[in-house]
Short mmCIF file of C-alpha atoms in Angstrom, two decimals:
data_model
loop_
_atom_site.label_atom_id
_atom_site.label_comp_id
_atom_site.label_asym_id
_atom_site.label_seq_id
_atom_site.Cartn_x
_atom_site.Cartn_y
_atom_site.Cartn_z
CA MET Q 1 0.00 0.00 0.00
CA LYS Q 2 2.83 2.36 0.90
CA SER Q 3 4.58 1.90 -2.46
CA ALA Q 4 1.34 2.59 -4.31
CA ILE Q 5 0.85 6.03 -2.76
CA LEU Q 6 4.44 7.26 -2.95
CA PRO Q 7 4.24 8.52 -6.57
CA LEU Q 8 1.03 10.41 -5.71
CA LEU Q 9 2.58 11.96 -2.62
CA PHE Q 10 5.67 12.86 -4.60
CA GLY Q 11 3.64 14.59 -7.31
CA ILE Q 12 1.76 16.60 -4.70
CA GLY Q 13 5.05 17.53 -3.07
CA LEU Q 14 6.50 18.77 -6.36
CA ALA Q 15 3.48 20.97 -6.93
CA LEU Q 16 3.92 22.49 -3.47
CA GLY Q 17 7.70 22.74 -3.80
CA GLN Q 18 8.13 20.33 -0.89
CA VAL Q 19 9.12 16.70 -0.49
CA PRO Q 20 6.43 14.61 1.27
CA ALA Q 21 7.56 13.22 4.61
CA ALA Q 22 6.78 9.67 3.48
CA ILE Q 23 9.38 9.92 0.71
CA ALA Q 24 11.90 11.86 2.77
CA ALA Q 25 11.71 9.15 5.41
CA ASP Q 26 12.55 6.49 2.82
CA ALA Q 27 15.55 8.43 1.46
CA PRO Q 28 18.91 8.79 3.16
CA ALA Q 29 18.74 11.84 5.41
CA ALA Q 30 21.73 13.57 3.82
CA ALA Q 31 20.35 13.23 0.27
CA ALA Q 32 16.88 14.39 1.32
CA THR Q 33 18.21 17.58 2.91
CA ALA Q 34 20.75 18.33 0.15
CA LEU Q 35 18.39 18.08 -2.81
CA PRO Q 36 16.03 20.96 -3.71
CA GLY Q 37 12.38 20.30 -2.95
CA ALA Q 38 11.41 20.13 -6.63
CA SER Q 39 14.16 17.66 -7.56
CA LEU Q 40 12.96 14.48 -9.26
CA TYR Q 41 15.92 12.70 -7.69
CA HIS Q 42 14.06 12.40 -4.39
CA LEU Q 43 12.39 9.40 -6.01
CA GLN Q 44 14.18 6.21 -5.03
CA ALA Q 45 14.46 4.02 -8.14
CA GLY Q 46 16.94 1.32 -9.10
CA LEU Q 47 18.10 0.95 -12.70
CA THR Q 48 20.40 -1.18 -14.84
CA ASP Q 49 22.22 0.29 -17.83
CA GLN Q 50 22.98 -1.23 -21.23
CA HIS Q 51 26.27 -2.59 -19.86
CA GLY Q 52 24.55 -4.47 -17.05
CA GLN Q 53 25.72 -2.02 -14.38
CA SER Q 54 23.33 -1.18 -11.53
CA LEU Q 55 22.76 2.41 -10.48
CA GLN Q 56 20.28 4.63 -8.70
CA TRP Q 57 18.11 7.24 -10.41
CA ALA Q 58 19.64 9.91 -8.16
CA SER Q 59 23.13 9.06 -9.45
CA LEU Q 60 22.32 11.09 -12.59
CA ARG Q 61 22.65 14.15 -10.38
CA GLY Q 62 25.61 16.41 -11.05
CA LYS Q 63 25.01 17.76 -14.57
CA PRO Q 64 22.03 18.66 -16.74
CA GLN Q 65 20.28 15.65 -18.22
CA LEU Q 66 18.18 15.08 -21.31
CA VAL Q 67 15.76 12.30 -20.34
CA SER Q 68 13.10 10.36 -22.22
CA MET Q 69 11.14 7.13 -21.96
CA PHE Q 70 10.92 4.68 -24.85
CA TYR Q 71 11.05 0.95 -25.59
CA ALA Q 72 13.23 -1.15 -27.86
CA ASN Q 73 10.47 -2.74 -29.96
CA CYS Q 74 9.02 0.62 -30.95
CA HIS Q 75 9.51 1.33 -34.65
CA LEU Q 76 7.79 4.68 -35.05
CA MET Q 77 8.11 7.36 -32.38
CA CYS Q 78 10.97 5.95 -30.33
CA PRO Q 79 13.48 6.11 -33.20
CA LEU Q 80 12.39 9.73 -33.69
CA ILE Q 81 13.06 10.45 -30.01
CA LEU Q 82 16.59 9.09 -30.38
CA GLU Q 83 17.25 10.96 -33.62
CA ASN Q 84 15.82 14.18 -32.20
CA ALA Q 85 18.13 13.96 -29.17
CA LYS Q 86 21.11 13.17 -31.41
CA ALA Q 87 20.34 16.14 -33.65
CA LEU Q 88 20.02 18.42 -30.63
CA GLN Q 89 23.40 17.28 -29.29
CA LYS Q 90 25.06 17.89 -32.65
CA GLN Q 91 24.02 21.53 -32.51
CA LEU Q 92 25.95 22.05 -29.28
CA PRO Q 93 29.65 22.92 -29.12
CA ALA Q 94 31.84 19.99 -28.04
CA ALA Q 95 32.44 21.49 -24.60
CA GLN Q 96 28.71 21.76 -23.96
CA ARG Q 97 27.99 18.26 -25.29
CA ALA Q 98 30.39 16.90 -22.69
CA ARG Q 99 28.38 18.57 -19.92
CA LEU Q 100 24.99 17.19 -21.01
CA GLY Q 101 23.94 13.73 -19.88
CA VAL Q 102 21.44 11.75 -21.94
CA ALA Q 103 19.33 9.01 -20.37
CA MET Q 104 16.80 6.88 -22.23
CA ILE Q 105 14.58 4.89 -19.85
CA THR Q 106 12.67 1.87 -21.08
CA LEU Q 107 8.96 1.50 -20.43
CA ASP Q 108 9.26 -2.25 -21.06
CA PRO Q 109 11.77 -3.77 -18.62
CA ALA Q 110 10.25 -7.23 -19.07
CA ARG Q 111 11.52 -7.37 -22.65
CA ASP Q 112 14.26 -4.74 -22.71
CA SER Q 113 17.26 -6.52 -21.24
CA PRO Q 114 20.62 -4.73 -21.06
CA GLN Q 115 21.56 -6.62 -24.23
CA ALA Q 116 18.45 -5.34 -26.03
CA LEU Q 117 19.22 -1.78 -24.92
CA ALA Q 118 22.84 -2.13 -26.08
CA GLU Q 119 21.54 -3.27 -29.46
CA VAL Q 120 19.37 -0.13 -29.71
CA ALA Q 121 22.44 1.99 -28.96
CA ARG Q 122 24.43 0.22 -31.70
CA ASN Q 123 21.66 0.30 -34.28
CA HIS Q 124 21.04 4.02 -33.80
CA ARG Q 125 24.74 4.87 -33.45
CA THR Q 126 24.16 7.02 -30.42
CA PRO Q 127 27.16 8.43 -28.51
CA ASP Q 128 28.94 6.02 -26.18
CA ASP Q 129 28.17 8.10 -23.10
CA TRP Q 130 24.40 7.86 -23.53
CA ARG Q 131 22.73 5.80 -20.84
CA TYR Q 132 20.00 3.33 -21.74
CA LEU Q 133 18.31 2.47 -18.48
CA ARG Q 134 16.09 -0.41 -17.39
CA PRO Q 135 14.10 0.31 -14.20
CA GLY Q 136 12.85 -2.33 -11.88
CA ALA Q 137 9.30 -3.36 -12.80
CA ASP Q 138 7.91 -1.52 -9.77
CA ASP Q 139 9.74 1.71 -10.64
CA VAL Q 140 8.55 2.25 -14.23
CA ARG Q 141 5.24 3.85 -13.27
CA ALA Q 142 6.84 6.07 -10.63
CA LEU Q 143 9.47 7.34 -13.09
CA ALA Q 144 6.83 7.91 -15.77
CA SER Q 145 4.76 9.83 -13.23
CA VAL Q 146 7.49 12.25 -12.19
CA LEU Q 147 8.54 12.75 -15.84
CA ASP Q 148 4.87 13.23 -16.84
CA VAL Q 149 5.02 10.43 -19.41
CA ARG Q 150 1.68 8.73 -20.02
CA TYR Q 151 1.67 5.19 -21.40
CA ARG Q 152 -0.42 2.07 -21.81
CA PHE Q 153 0.23 -1.36 -23.24
CA ARG Q 154 -1.81 -2.49 -26.22
CA GLU Q 155 -2.96 -6.03 -26.96
CA ASP Q 156 -0.38 -6.43 -29.72
CA GLY Q 157 2.47 -5.72 -27.28
CA SER Q 158 3.11 -2.18 -28.47
CA ILE Q 159 2.97 0.75 -26.05
CA ASN Q 160 1.16 4.03 -26.56
CA HIS Q 161 3.25 6.67 -24.79
CA THR Q 162 4.10 10.33 -24.59
CA SER Q 163 6.99 11.12 -26.93
CA VAL Q 164 8.91 13.80 -25.10
CA LEU Q 165 12.38 14.96 -24.15
CA VAL Q 166 12.66 16.35 -20.63
CA LEU Q 167 15.48 18.67 -19.58
CA LEU Q 168 16.60 18.40 -15.96
CA ASP Q 169 19.11 20.67 -14.31
CA ALA Q 170 22.07 19.28 -12.37
CA GLU Q 171 19.89 18.93 -9.26
CA GLY Q 172 17.07 17.11 -11.05
CA ARG Q 173 14.62 19.99 -11.43
CA VAL Q 174 12.59 20.13 -14.65
CA LEU Q 175 13.72 23.05 -16.82
CA GLY Q 176 11.81 22.26 -20.00
CA ARG Q 177 9.98 19.71 -22.15
CA SER Q 178 9.84 19.15 -25.88
CA GLU Q 179 7.15 17.05 -27.53
CA VAL Q 180 8.84 15.00 -30.25
CA VAL Q 181 7.00 15.05 -33.58
CA ASN Q 182 9.94 14.48 -35.94
CA ALA Q 183 13.72 14.12 -35.93
CA LEU Q 184 14.39 17.86 -35.77
CA PRO Q 185 14.91 19.49 -32.36
CA ASP Q 186 12.61 22.31 -31.34
CA PRO Q 187 14.63 25.57 -31.53
CA ALA Q 188 13.11 26.97 -28.32
CA PHE Q 189 13.96 23.77 -26.44
CA LEU Q 190 17.49 23.84 -27.85
CA GLU Q 191 17.89 27.32 -26.40
CA GLN Q 192 16.72 26.03 -23.02
CA VAL Q 193 19.38 23.33 -23.17
CA ARG Q 194 22.06 25.87 -24.13
CA ALA Q 195 21.01 28.13 -21.24
CA ALA Q 196 21.15 25.26 -18.77
CA LEU Q 197 24.63 24.31 -19.93
CA ALA Q 198 25.82 27.93 -19.89
CA ALA Q 199 24.78 28.11 -16.24
CA THR Q 200 27.27 25.32 -15.48
CA ASP Q 201 30.24 27.22 -16.98
#
């Protein structure tokens, strides 16, 4: 019961600019006090990357992140999400590219093994430092909730989902969102990314 209400409490806390006590109590005291109230990194979620390495959602903290949710068997919008993020990165100077993390989180951990995620990375020739992340089955909905990604499984095994890139600052606060409709980055969103990176100079 407790795990079922945490995402709801967290969403309410973000709206109020506060972290609900139920979540703060579950997090290490130092991390809870150090993070800003609106940080998405208050959410405790375990992940595995495309190399089979385990990490925590909060370990992305430290530099701005471009985050999205997708799944490997998607052949329409998910490739556009990847190409859009690649195109955005290419429009940044090399020094700024190095300061932007990119994390693609699967909505389908049952099928998207680390090997499947590594294959997506190879097939789409994304940069080596991109992270393809597989949440625990219980953490997918919580991550989708804080990132405001709506999704549902269809009978044929495909997933209807929000196609969006989310920009987080180094502390995990949402700075901007871009709905992906094609492979070209939105100019206004690109400027938000540039501003976030300039603030880290």
